[in-house]
Short mmCIF file of C-alpha atoms in Angstrom, two decimals:
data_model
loop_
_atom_site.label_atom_id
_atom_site.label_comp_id
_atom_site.label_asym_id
_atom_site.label_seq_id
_atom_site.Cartn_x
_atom_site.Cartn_y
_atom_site.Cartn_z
CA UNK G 1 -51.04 -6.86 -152.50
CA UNK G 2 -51.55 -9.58 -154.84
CA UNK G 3 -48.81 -10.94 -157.52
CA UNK G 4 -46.26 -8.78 -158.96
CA UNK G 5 -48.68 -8.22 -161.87
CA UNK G 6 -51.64 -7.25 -160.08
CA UNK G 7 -49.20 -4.87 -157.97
CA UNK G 8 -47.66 -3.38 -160.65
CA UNK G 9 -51.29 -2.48 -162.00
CA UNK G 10 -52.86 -1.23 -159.09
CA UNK G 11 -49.58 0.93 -158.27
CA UNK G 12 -49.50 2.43 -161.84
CA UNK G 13 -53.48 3.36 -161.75
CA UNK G 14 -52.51 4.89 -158.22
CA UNK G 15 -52.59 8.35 -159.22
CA UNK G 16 -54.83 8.44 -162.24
CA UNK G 17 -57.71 6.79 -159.50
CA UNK G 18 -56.62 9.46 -156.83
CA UNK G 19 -56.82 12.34 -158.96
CA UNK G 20 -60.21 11.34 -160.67
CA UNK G 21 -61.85 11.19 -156.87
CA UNK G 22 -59.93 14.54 -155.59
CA UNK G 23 -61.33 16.38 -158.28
CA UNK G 24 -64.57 15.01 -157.11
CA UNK G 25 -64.61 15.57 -153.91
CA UNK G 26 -62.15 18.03 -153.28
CA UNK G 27 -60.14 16.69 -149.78
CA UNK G 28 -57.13 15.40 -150.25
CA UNK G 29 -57.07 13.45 -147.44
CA UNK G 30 -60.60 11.33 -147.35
CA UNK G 31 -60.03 10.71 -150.94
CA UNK G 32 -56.70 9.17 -150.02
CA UNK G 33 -58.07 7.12 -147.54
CA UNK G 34 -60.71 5.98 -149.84
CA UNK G 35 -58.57 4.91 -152.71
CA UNK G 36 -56.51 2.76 -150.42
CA UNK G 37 -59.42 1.32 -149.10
CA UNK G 38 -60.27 0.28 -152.83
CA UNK G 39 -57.06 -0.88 -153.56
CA UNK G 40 -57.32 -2.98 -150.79
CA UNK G 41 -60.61 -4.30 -152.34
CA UNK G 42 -58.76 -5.15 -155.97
CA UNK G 43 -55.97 -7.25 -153.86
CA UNK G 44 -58.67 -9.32 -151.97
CA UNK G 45 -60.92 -9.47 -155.33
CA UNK G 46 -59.11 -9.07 -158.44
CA UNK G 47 -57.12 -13.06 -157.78
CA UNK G 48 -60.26 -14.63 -157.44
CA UNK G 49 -63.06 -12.86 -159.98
CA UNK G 50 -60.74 -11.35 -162.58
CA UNK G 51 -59.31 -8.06 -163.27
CA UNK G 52 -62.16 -5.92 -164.37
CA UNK G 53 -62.02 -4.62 -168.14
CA UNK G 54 -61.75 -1.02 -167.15
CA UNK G 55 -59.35 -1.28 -163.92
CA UNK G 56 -59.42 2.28 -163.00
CA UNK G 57 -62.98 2.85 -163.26
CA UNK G 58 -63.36 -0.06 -161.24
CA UNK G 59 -60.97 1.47 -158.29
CA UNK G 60 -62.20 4.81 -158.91
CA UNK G 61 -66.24 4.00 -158.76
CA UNK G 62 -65.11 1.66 -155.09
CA UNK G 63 -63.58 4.83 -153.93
CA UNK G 64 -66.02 7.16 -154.75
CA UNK G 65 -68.97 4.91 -153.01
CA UNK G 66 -66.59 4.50 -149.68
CA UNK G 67 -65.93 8.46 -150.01
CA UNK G 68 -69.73 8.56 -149.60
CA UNK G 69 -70.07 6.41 -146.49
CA UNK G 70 -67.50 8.56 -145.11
CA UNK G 71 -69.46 11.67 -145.61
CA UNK G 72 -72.47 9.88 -144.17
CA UNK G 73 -70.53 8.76 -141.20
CA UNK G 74 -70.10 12.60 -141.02
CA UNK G 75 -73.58 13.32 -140.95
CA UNK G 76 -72.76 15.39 -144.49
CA UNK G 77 -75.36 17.47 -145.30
CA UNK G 78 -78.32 15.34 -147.55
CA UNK G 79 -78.03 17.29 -150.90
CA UNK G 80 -74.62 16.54 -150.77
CA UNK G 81 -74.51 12.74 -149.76
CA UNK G 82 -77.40 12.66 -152.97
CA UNK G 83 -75.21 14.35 -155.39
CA UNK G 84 -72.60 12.06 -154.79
CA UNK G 85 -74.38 8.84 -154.86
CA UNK G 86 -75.40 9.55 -158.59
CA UNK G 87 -71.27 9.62 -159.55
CA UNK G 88 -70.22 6.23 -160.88
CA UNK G 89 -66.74 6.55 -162.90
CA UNK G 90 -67.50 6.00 -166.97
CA UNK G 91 -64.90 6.36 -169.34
CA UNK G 92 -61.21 7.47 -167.14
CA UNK G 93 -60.03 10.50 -168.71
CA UNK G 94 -56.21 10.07 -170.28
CA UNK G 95 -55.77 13.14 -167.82
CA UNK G 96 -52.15 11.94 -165.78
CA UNK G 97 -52.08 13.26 -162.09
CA UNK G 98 -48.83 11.72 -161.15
CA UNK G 99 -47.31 15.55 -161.53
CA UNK G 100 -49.87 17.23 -159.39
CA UNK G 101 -49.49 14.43 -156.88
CA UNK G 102 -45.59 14.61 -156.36
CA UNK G 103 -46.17 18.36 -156.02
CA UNK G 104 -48.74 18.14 -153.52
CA UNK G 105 -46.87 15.70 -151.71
CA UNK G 106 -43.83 17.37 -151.13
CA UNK G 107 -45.94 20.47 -149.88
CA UNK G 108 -43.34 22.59 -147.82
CA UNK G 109 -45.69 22.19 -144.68
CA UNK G 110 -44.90 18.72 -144.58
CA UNK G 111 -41.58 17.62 -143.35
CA UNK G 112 -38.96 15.23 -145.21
CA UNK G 113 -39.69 12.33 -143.69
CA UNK G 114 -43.78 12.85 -144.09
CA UNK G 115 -42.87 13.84 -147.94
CA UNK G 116 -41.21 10.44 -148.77
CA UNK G 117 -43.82 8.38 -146.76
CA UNK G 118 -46.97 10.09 -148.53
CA UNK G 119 -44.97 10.39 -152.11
CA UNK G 120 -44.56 6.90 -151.78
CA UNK G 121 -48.24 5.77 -150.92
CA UNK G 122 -50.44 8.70 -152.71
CA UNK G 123 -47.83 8.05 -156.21
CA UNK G 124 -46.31 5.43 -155.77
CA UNK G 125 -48.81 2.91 -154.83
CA UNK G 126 -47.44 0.96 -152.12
CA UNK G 127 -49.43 0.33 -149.10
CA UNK G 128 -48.54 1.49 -145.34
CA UNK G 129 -47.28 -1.82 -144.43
CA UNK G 130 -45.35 -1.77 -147.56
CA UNK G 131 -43.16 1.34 -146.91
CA UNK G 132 -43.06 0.38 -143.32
CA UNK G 133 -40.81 -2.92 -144.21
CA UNK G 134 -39.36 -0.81 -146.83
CA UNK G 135 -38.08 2.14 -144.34
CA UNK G 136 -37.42 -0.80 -142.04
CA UNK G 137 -40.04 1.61 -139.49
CA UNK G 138 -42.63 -0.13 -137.83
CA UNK G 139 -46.45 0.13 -139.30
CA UNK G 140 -47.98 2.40 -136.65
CA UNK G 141 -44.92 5.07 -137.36
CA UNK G 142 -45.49 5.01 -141.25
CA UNK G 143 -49.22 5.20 -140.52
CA UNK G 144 -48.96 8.22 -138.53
CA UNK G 145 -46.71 9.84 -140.41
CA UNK G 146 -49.05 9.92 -143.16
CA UNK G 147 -51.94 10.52 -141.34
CA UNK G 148 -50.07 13.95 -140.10
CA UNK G 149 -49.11 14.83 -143.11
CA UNK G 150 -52.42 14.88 -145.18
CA UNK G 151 -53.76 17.14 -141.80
CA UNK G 152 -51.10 19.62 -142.62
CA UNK G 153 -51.82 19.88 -145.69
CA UNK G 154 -55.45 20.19 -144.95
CA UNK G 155 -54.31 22.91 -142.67
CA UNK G 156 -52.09 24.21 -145.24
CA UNK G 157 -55.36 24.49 -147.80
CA UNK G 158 -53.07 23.13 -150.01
CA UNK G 159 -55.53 22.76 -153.59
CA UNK G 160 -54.59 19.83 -156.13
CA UNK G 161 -53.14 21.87 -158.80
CA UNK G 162 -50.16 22.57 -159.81
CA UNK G 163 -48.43 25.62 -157.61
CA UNK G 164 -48.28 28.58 -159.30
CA UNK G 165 -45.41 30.04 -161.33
CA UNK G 166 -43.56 31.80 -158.45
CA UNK G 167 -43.76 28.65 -156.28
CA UNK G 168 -42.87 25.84 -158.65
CA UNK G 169 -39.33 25.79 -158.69
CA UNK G 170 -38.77 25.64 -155.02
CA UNK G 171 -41.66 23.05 -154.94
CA UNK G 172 -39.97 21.16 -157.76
CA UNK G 173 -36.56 21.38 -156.00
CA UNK G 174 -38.41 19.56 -152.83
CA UNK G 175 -39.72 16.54 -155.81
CA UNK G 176 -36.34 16.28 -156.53
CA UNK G 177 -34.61 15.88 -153.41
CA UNK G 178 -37.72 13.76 -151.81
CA UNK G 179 -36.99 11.26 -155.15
CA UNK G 180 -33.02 11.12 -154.29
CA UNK G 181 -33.76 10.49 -150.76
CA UNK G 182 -35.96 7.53 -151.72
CA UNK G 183 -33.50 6.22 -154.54
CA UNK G 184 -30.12 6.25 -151.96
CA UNK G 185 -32.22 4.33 -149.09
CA UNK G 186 -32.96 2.13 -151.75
CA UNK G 187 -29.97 1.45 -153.36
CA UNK G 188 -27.59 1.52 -150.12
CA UNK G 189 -29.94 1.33 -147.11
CA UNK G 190 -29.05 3.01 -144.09
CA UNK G 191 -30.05 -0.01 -141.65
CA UNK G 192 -31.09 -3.53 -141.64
CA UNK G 193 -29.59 -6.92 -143.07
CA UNK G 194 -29.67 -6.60 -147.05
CA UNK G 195 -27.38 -3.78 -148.60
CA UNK G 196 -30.49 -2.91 -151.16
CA UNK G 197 -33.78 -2.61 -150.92
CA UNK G 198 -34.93 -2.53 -154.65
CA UNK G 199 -38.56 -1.44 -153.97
CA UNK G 200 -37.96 1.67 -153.08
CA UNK G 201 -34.78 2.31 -155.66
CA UNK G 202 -37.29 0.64 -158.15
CA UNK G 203 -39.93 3.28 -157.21
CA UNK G 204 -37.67 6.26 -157.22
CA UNK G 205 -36.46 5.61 -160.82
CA UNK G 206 -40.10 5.14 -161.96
CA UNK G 207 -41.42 8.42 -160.44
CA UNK G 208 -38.18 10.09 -162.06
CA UNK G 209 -38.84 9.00 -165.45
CA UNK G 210 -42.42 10.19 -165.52
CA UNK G 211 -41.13 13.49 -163.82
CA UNK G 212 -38.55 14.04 -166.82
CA UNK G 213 -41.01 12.50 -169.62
CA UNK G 214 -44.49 14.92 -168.54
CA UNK G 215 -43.17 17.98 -166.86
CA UNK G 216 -44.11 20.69 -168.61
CA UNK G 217 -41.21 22.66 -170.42
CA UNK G 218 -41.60 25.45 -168.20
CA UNK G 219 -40.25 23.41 -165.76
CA UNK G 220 -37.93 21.32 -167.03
CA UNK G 221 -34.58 22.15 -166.42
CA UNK G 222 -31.12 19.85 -166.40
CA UNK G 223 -31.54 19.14 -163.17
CA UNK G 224 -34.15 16.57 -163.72
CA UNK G 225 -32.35 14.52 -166.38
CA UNK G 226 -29.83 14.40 -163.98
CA UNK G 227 -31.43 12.78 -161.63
CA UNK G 228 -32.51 10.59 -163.43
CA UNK G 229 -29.11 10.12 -165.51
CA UNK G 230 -27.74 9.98 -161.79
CA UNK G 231 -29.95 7.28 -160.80
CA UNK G 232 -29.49 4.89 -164.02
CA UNK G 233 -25.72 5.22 -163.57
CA UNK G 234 -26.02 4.66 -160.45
CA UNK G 235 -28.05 1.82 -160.36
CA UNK G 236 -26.63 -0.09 -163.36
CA UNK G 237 -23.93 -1.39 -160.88
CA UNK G 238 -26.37 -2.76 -158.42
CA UNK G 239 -25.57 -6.62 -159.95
CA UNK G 240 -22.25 -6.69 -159.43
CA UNK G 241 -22.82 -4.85 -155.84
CA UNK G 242 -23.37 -8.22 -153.35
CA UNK G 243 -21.52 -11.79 -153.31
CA UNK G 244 -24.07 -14.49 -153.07
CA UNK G 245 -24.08 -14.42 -149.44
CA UNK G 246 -25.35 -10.72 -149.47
CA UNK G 247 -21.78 -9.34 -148.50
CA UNK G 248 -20.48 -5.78 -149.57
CA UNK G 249 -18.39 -5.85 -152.47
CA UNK G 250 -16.55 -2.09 -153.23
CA UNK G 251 -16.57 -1.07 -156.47
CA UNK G 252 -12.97 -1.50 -157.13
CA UNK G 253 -13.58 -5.24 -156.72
CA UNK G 254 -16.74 -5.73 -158.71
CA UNK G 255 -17.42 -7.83 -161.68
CA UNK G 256 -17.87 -4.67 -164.54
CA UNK G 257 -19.13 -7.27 -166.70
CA UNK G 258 -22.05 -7.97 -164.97
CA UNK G 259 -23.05 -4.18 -164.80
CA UNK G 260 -26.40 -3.18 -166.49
CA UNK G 261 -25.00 -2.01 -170.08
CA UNK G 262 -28.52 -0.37 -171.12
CA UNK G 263 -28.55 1.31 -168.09
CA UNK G 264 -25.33 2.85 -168.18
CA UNK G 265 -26.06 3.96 -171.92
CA UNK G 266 -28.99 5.59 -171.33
CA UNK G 267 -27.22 7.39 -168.08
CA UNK G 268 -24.63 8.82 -170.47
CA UNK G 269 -26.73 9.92 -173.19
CA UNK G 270 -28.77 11.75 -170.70
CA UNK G 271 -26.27 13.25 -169.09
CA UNK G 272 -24.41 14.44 -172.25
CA UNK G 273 -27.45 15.64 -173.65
CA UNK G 274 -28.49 17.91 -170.93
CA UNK G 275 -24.96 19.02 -169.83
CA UNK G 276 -24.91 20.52 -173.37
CA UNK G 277 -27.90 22.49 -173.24
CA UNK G 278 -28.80 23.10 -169.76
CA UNK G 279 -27.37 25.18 -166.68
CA UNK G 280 -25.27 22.70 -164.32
CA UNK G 281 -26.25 21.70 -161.24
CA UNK G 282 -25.77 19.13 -158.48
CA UNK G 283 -27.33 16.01 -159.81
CA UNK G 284 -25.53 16.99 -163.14
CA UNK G 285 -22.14 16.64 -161.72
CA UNK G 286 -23.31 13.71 -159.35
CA UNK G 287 -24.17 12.21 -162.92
CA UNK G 288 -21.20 13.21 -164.79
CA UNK G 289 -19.09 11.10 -162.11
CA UNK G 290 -21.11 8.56 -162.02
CA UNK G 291 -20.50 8.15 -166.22
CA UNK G 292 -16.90 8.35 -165.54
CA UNK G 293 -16.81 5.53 -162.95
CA UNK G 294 -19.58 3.67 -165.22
CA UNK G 295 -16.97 4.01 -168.34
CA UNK G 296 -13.87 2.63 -166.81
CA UNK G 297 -13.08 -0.67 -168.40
CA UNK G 298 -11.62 -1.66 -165.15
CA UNK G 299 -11.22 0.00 -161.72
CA UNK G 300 -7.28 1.27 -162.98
CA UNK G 301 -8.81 2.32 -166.03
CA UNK G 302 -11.03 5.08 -163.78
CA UNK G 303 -10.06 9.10 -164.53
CA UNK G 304 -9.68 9.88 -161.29
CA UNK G 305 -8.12 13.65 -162.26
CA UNK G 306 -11.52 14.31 -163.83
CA UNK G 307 -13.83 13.15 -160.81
CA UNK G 308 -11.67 15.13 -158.43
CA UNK G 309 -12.38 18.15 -161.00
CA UNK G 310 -16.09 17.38 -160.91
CA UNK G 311 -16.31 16.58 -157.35
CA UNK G 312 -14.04 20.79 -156.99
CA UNK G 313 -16.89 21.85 -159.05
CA UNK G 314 -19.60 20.23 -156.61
CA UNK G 315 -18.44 21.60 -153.83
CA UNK G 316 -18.99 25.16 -155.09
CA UNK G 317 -22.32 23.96 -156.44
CA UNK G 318 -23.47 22.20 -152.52
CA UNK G 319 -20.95 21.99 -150.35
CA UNK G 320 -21.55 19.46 -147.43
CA UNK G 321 -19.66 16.92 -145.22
CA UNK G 322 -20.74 13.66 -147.66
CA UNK G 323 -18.90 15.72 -150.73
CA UNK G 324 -16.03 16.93 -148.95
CA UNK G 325 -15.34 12.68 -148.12
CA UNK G 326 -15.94 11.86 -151.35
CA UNK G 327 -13.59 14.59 -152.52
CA UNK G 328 -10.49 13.27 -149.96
CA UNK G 329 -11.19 9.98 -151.75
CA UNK G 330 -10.51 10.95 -155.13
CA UNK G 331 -7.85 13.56 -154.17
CA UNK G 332 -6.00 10.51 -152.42
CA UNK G 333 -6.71 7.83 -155.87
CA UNK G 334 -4.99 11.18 -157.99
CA UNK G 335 -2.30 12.22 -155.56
CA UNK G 336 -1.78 9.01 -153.68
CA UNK G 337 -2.92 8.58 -149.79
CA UNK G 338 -0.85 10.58 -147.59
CA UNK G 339 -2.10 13.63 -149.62
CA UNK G 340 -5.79 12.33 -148.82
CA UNK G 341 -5.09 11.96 -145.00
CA UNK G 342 -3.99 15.15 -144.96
CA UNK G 343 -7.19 16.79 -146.36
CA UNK G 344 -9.30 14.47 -144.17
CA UNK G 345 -7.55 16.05 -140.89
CA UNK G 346 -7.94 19.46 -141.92
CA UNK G 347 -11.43 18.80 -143.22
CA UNK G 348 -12.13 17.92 -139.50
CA UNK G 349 -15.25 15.50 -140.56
CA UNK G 350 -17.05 13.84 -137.75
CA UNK G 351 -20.16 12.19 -137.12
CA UNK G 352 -20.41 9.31 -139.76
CA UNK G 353 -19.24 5.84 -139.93
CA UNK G 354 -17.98 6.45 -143.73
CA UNK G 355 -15.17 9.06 -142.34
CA UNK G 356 -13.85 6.06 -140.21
CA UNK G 357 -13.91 3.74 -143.27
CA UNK G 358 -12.13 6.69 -145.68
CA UNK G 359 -9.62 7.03 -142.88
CA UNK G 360 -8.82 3.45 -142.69
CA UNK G 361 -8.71 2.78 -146.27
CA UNK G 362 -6.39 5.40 -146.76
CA UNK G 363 -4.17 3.99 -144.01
CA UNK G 364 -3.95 0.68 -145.20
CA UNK G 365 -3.18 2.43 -149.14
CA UNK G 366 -0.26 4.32 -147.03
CA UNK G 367 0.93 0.77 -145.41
CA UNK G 368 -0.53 1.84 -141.80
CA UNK G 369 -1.80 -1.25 -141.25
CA UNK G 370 -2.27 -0.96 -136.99
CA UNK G 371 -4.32 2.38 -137.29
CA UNK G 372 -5.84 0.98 -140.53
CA UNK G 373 -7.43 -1.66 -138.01
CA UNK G 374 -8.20 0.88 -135.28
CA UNK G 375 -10.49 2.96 -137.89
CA UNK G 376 -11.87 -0.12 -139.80
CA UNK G 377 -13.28 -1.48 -136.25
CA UNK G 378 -14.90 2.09 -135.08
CA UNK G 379 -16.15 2.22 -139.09
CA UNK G 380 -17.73 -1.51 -138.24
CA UNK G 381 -19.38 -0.32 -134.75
CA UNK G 382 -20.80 2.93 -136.30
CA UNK G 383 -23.40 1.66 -139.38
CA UNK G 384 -26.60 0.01 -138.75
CA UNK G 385 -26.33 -1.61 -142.41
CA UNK G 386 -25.54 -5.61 -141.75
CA UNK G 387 -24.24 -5.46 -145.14
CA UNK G 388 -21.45 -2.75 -144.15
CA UNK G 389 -20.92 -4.31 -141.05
CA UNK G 390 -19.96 -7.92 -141.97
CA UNK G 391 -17.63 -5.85 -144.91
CA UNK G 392 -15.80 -3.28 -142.41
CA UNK G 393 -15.24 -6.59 -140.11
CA UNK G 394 -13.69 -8.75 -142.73
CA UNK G 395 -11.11 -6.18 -143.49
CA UNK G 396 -9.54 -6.51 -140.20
#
């Protein structure tokens, strides 16, 4: 879609040029259509004539007309088809649809998968080929995907606004997990050769931010800036994450120095902020570990007595398999390994490369060296990640 300026424009205007044309027209799912046909447009165009002086109502006058062949392809009904061929976008409002958007997106009709794939196109801007290579899923898939979910939520008759009261926090809960979701494939993806895929992490942190900076106080609640906090911390470490050759390196072995400083500071002062005024919640304590990792000079330096605290306090706040590992892990760095085996056979985990990698680290901490291999080699035959792979198989 052009250079990374011109994509960084067109994804930005994204919303602003959807919403404009939904309010027009009124069906989510044409309009859609429409604007990505116009974006399309700006790509071929936009390198060879020039960006226009008034981008959006560029994009949102190209949509508008292709709306209108669509609802003469439709044999609409004349009076209609004439009172749209008068609109032609003047001034764009400041109005910001980018809210209304990631509600309507993550629609509970729509399943999780159809959620990220039409968050990411309808706000985020990227194109269907774009989040195919992305979600390492092949075009037609994505395209499908999307294509069902705007019919469900046609179905649904689903209105862009925001839900009401009663149905906002559940909706926003769905935003929230749909935004995590996208961030974690991004930052450690699940399959494929490279450990990261920064387009998506990229794109998760940007549609947090604007979710923490414009949702309306009603709505606004810790967990938000803990997401976010969650997702700077998080993502600060990303340098220091791969060797040149793309390789795995744990955090225990990383280079702290090349860690994103900025990031990490605004992490913490998020995440002290809200933890001071706001009732806790899951991506709070995610957060709050994340800081404590984040502030350890070195990897001996790390409070491991506090994260096992936080991670006791996250399993009363969501309990699930993924925390109970992580919990054996810092259990075992406080009370040494043999107390983290323990845990991890009467936790009874299965299912998940990771618990074969926990199990073998933990063996080759207690000096188990022959069993250390055995789980290190089923950890190496369970993940799809080439990253992971080439990282379990070096430590045998």
């Amino acid at each position: 879609m052009g250079g990374p300026g011109l994509e960084d424009l067109l994804r930005a205007a994204t919303p602003q040029v959807l919403g404009a044309v939904v309010r027009r027209y009124g069906d989510f799912d044409r309009c859609e259509d429409a604007v990505q046909e116009a974006l399309l447009a700006a790509a071929r165009q936009w390198p060879a004539e020039g960006v226009p002086d008034d981008p959006k109502a560029w994009l949102i006058t190209v949509a508008a007309r292709r709306r209108i062949e669509i609802l003469r392809s439709e044999t609409a009904r004349r009076q209609r088809e004439e009172a749209a061929a008068g609109f032609v976008a003047g001034p764009v409002p400041e109005t910001d649809d980018s809210l209304t958007l990631l509600f309507l997106c993550c629609h509970p009709a729509l399943t999780t998968s159809s959620q990220v794939a039409l968050t990411l196109r309808a706000v985020g801007g990227l194109s269907t080929a774009e989040i195919a290579r992305a979600l390492l899923v092949p075009d037609a898939t994505i395209g499908q995907r999307i294509s069902r979910a705007k019919q469900r939520i046609r179905e649904a008759g689903a209105r862009f606004v925001m839900p009401e009261p009663a149905e906002r926090s559940t909706r926003l809960a769905a935003v929230l997990r749909v935004l995590y979701l996208i961030f974690n494939e991004g930052y450690t993806a699940s399959s494929g050769p490279s450990l990261h895929r920064i387009e998506l992490s990229t794109e998760a942190i940007r549609l947090t931010r604007q979710l923490h900076a414009r949702l309306p106080g009603d709505l606004l609640d810790g967990e938000v800036a803990g997401l976010l906090a969650l997702m700077l911390l998080t993502d600060a470490r990303r340098p220091a994450r791969t060797r040149a050759d793309g390789g795995l390196v744990p955090l225990a072995e990383q280079d702290r120095t090349a860690w994103d400083a900025s990031l990490i500071a605004d992490g913490i002062d998020l995440i002290t902020t809200t933890l001071a005024s706001a009732p806790i919640g899951p991506y709070q304590v995610q957060a709050a570990i994340a800081a404590v990792h984040d502030e350890a000079a070195t990897a001996a330096d790390t409070d491991w007595p506090q994260i096992l605290r936080l991670y006791d306090l996250l399993t009363l706040l969501e309990p699930g398999p993924m925390v109970t590992l992580n919990r054996i892990v810092a259990l075992a760095m406080t009370r040494g390994p043999r107390a983290g085996l323990a845990a991890l056979d009467e936790a009874a985990l299965t299912g998940h490369h990771r618990i074969d990698a926990v199990r073998a680290h933990l063996l080759e901490l207690a000096g188990d060296l022959p069993a250390a291999r055995e789980h290190y080699a089923a950890a190496a035959r369970g993940t799809l990640s080439a990253a992971e792979k080439r990282y379990l198989e070096s430590k045998l």
